[in-house]
XYZ file of C-alpha atoms in Angstrom:
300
model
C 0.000 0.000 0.000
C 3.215 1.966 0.920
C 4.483 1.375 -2.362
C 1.341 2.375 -4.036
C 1.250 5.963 -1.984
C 4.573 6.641 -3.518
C 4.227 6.075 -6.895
C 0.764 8.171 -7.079
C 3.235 10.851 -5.498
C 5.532 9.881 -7.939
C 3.592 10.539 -10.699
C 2.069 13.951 -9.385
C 5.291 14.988 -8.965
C 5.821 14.549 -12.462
C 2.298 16.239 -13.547
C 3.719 19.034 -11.355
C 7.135 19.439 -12.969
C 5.713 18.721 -16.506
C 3.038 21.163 -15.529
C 3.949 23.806 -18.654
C 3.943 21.323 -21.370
C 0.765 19.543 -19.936
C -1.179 23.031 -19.720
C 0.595 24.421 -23.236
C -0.297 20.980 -25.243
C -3.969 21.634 -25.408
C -3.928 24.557 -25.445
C -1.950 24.244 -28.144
C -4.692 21.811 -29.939
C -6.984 24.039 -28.814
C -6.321 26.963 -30.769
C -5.163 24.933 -34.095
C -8.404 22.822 -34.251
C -10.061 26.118 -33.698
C -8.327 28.108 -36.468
C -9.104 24.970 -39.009
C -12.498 25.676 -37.782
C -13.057 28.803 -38.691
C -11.660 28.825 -41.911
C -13.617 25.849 -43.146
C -16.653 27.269 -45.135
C -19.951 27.533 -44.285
C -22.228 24.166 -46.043
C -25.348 25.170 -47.691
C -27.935 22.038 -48.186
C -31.423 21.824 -50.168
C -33.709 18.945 -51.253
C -36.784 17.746 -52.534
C -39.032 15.125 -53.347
C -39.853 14.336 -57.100
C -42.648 12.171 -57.911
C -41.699 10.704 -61.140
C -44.409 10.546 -64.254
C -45.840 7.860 -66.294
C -45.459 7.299 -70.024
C -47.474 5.607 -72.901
C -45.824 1.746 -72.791
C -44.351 1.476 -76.707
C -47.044 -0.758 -78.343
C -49.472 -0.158 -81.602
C -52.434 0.817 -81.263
C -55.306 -0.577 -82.741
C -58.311 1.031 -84.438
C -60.326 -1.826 -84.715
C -63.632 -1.255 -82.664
C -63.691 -4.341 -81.392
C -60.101 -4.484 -79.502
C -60.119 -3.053 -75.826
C -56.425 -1.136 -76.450
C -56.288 0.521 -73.253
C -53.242 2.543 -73.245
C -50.312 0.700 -70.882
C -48.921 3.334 -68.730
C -45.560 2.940 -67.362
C -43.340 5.153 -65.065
C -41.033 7.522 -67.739
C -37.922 6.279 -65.646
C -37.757 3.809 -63.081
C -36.506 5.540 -59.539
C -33.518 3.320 -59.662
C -32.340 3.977 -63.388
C -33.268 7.801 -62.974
C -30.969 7.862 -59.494
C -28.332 6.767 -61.321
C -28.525 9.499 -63.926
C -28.755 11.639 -61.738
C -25.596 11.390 -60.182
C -23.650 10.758 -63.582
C -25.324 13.781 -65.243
C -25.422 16.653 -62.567
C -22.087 15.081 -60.027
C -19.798 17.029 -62.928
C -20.261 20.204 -61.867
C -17.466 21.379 -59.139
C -19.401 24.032 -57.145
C -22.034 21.290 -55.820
C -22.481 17.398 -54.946
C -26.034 16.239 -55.739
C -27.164 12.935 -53.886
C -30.227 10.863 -54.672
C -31.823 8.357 -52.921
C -35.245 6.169 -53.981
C -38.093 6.561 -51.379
C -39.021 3.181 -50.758
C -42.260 1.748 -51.870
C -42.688 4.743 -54.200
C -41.980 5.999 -57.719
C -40.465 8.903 -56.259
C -36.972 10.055 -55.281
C -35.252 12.628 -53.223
C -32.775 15.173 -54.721
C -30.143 16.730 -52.094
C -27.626 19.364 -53.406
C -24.911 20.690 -51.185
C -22.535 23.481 -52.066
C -20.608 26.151 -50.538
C -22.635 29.058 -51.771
C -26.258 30.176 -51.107
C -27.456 29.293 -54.715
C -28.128 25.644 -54.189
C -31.391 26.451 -53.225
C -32.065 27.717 -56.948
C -29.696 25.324 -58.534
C -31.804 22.418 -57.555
C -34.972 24.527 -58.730
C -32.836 24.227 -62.121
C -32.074 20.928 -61.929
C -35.838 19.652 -61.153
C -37.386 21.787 -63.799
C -35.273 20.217 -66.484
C -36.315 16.823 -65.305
C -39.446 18.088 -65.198
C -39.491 19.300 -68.826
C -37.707 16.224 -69.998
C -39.911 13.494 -68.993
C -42.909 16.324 -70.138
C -41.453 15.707 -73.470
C -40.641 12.058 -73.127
C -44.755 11.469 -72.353
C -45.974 13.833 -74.796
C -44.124 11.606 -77.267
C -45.603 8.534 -76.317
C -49.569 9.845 -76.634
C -49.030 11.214 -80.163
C -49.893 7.423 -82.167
C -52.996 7.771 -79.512
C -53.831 11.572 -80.650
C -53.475 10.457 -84.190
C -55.458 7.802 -83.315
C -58.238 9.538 -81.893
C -58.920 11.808 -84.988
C -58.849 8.835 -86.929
C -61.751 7.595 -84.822
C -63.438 10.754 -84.456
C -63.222 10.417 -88.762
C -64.556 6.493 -88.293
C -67.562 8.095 -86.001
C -68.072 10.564 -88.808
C -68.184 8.005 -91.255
C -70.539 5.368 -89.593
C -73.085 7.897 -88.761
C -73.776 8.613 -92.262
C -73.809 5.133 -93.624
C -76.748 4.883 -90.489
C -78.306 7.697 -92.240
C -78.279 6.908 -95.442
C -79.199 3.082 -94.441
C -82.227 4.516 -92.553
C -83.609 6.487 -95.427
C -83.028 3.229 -97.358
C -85.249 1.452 -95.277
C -88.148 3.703 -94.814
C -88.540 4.020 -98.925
C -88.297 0.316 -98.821
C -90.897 -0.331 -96.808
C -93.131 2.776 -97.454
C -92.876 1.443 -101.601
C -94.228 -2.486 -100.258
C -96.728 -0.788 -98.201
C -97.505 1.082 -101.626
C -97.314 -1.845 -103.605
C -99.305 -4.182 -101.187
C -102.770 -1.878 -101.359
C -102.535 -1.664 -105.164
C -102.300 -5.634 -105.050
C -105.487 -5.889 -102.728
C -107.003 -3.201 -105.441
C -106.089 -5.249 -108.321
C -106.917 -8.917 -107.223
C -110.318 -7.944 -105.891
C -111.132 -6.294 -109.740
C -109.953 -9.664 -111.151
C -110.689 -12.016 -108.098
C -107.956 -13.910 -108.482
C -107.465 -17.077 -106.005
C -104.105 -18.757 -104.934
C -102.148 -17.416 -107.381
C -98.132 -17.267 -107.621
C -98.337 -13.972 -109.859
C -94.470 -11.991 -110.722
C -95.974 -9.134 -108.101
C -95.323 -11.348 -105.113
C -91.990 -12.352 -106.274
C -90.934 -8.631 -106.394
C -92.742 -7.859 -103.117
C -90.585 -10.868 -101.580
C -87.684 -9.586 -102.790
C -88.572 -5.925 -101.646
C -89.225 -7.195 -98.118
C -85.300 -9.239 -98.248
C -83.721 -6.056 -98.883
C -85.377 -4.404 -96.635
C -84.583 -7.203 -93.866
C -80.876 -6.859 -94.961
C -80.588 -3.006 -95.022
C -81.820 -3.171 -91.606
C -79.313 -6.044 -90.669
C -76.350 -3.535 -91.901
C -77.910 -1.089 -89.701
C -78.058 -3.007 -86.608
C -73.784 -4.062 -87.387
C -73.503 -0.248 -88.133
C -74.951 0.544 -84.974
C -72.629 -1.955 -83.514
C -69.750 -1.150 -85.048
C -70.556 2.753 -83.951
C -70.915 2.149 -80.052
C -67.683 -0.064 -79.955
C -65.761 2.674 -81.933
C -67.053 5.309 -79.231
C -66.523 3.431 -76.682
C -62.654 3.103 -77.766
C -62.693 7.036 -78.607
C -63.657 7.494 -74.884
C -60.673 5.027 -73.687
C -58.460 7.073 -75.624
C -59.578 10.118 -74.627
C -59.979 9.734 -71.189
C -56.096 8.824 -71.221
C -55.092 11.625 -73.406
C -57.676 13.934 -71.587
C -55.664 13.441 -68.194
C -51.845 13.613 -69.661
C -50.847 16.367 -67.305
C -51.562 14.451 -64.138
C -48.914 11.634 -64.939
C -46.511 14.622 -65.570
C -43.203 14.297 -63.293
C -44.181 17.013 -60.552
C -41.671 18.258 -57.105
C -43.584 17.751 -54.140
C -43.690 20.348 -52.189
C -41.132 23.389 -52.380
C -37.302 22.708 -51.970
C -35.730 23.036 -48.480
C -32.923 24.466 -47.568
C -30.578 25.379 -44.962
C -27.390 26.247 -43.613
C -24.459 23.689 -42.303
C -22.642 25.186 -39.542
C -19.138 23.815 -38.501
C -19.466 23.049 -35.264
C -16.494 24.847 -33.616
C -17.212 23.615 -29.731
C -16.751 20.300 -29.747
C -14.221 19.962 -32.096
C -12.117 22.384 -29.852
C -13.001 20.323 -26.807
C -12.278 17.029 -28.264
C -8.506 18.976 -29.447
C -8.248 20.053 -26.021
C -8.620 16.436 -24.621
C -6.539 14.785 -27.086
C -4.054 17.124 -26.650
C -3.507 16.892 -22.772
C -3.374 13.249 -23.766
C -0.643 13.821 -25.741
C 1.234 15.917 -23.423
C 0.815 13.265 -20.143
C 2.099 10.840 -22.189
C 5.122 13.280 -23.375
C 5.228 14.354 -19.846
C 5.706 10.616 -18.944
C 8.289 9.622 -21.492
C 10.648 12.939 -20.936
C 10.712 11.795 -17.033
C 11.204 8.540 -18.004
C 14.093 8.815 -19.966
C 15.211 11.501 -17.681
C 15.574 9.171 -15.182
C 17.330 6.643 -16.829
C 19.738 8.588 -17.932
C 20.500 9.744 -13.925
C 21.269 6.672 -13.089
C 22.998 5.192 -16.085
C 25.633 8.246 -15.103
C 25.463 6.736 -11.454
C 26.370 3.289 -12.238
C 28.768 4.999 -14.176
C 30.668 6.890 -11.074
């Protein structure tokens, strides 16, 4: 225990002798740590989230009125493809860093600039609105065979409601010349009181009435063909009709703020390392200090 007393006397004395280089060490730190400090620039950080758009999947479309061609959407970029541009594209400029990161479970991604100026804030802005314009493009490009296609229709409608027309004009001569046709019949076989007779006017009254039947058979497919066409003109439009909500679009506004170096506790973590150092210096000097008294004893 004796033993023990002394050497924690032992080693105070040293503290105590040492005391200048213990108390000028960290200090020492101190100050360096909190020049390096200062002169590192201020950070300036903004983000935002970008919900990313959906395009017109690449396929033909169809204008018979029969085929259900529902437009295939698809997202203009996938998140993870897009992220990747992202940092090849905009990572070449020296002034800023952009990172971007995939929200999980969602088509959209986060965009965070950093820079040592105040513009990053506007920068981003930049960057988004390009995007922005880019996939615009991109989607408008995929709904022109669709736009084409819907005039095309709207020409078909055009088309089919005229042949219905004309077909239903058709149809009422028809029948109002055999209702024509059958009184003079009734007329002329009462004068001559003819009985069971196949006579040349029923054969052209039978074929009046087949004509008829068919004319009216082309305007039931016509009538068809008419509500299947508009019912794939409203598809189509209804898709077209609502491009701008599967534009890419920034969520909210961008954020931004300031990065501070923070000056504390870097000093106070220089000011403990450094009395670290200097015990340890402290230490050694006295150590070797001491064996160099009594090498120079043995000596004598």
């Amino acid at each position: 225990m004796k033993d023990d007393e002394i050497e924690l006397i032992d080693y105070l004395r040293v503290i105590w002798r040492r005391k200048i280089l213990i108390i000028v060490g960290p200090l020492v730190c101190m100050i360096v740590l909190g020049v390096i400090s200062s002169m590192k620039p201020v950070t300036y950080r903004a983000d935002v989230i970008v919900q990313i758009g959906k395009r017109v999947a690449l396929a033909v479309p169809s204008v018979m009125p029969s085929a259900d061609n529902r437009p295939s959407l698809i997202h203009i970029d996938s998140p993870e493809s897009l992220v990747k541009t992202m940092h090849i594209r905009h990572n070449l400029i020296p002034e800023y860093s952009l990172d971007a990161e995939v929200i999980a479970g969602t088509s959209m991604i986060k965009l965070i600039l950093t820079g040592y100026d105040r513009g990053v804030e506007g920068t981003l802005e930049e960057i988004v609105n390009e995007l922005i314009d880019e996939h615009c493009r991109k989607a408008n490009d995929s709904f022109i065979p669709y736009k084409h296609l819907i005039k095309e229709l709207e020409a078909n409608v055009e088309v089919v409601l005229r042949q219905i027309t004309v077909t239903k004009e058709e149809i009422k001569k028809a029948k109002s010349k055999e209702k024509a046709f059958q009184g003079c019949m009734v007329v002329i076989d009462t004068e001559l009181e003819v009985e069971k007779r196949v006579d040349s006017r029923y054969i052209f009254l039978d074929l009046l009435y087949r004509k008829t039947l068919e004319k009216e058979s082309h305007l039931m497919q016509s009538e068809i063909s008419l509500k299947n066409i508009r019912r794939q003109l409203l598809i189509y439009r209804a898709v077209v009709d609502r491009l701008k909500e599967y534009n890419t679009v920034m969520i909210g506004k961008v954020n931004s703020a300031a990065i501070i170096p923070e000056k504390k506790n870097k000093i106070i973590g220089g000011g403990v390392v450094g009395l670290m150092m200097s015990l340890f210096l402290a230490f050694i000097i006295e150590y070797l200090g001491v064996s160099r008294t009594m090498g120079t004893q043995k000596q004598n």
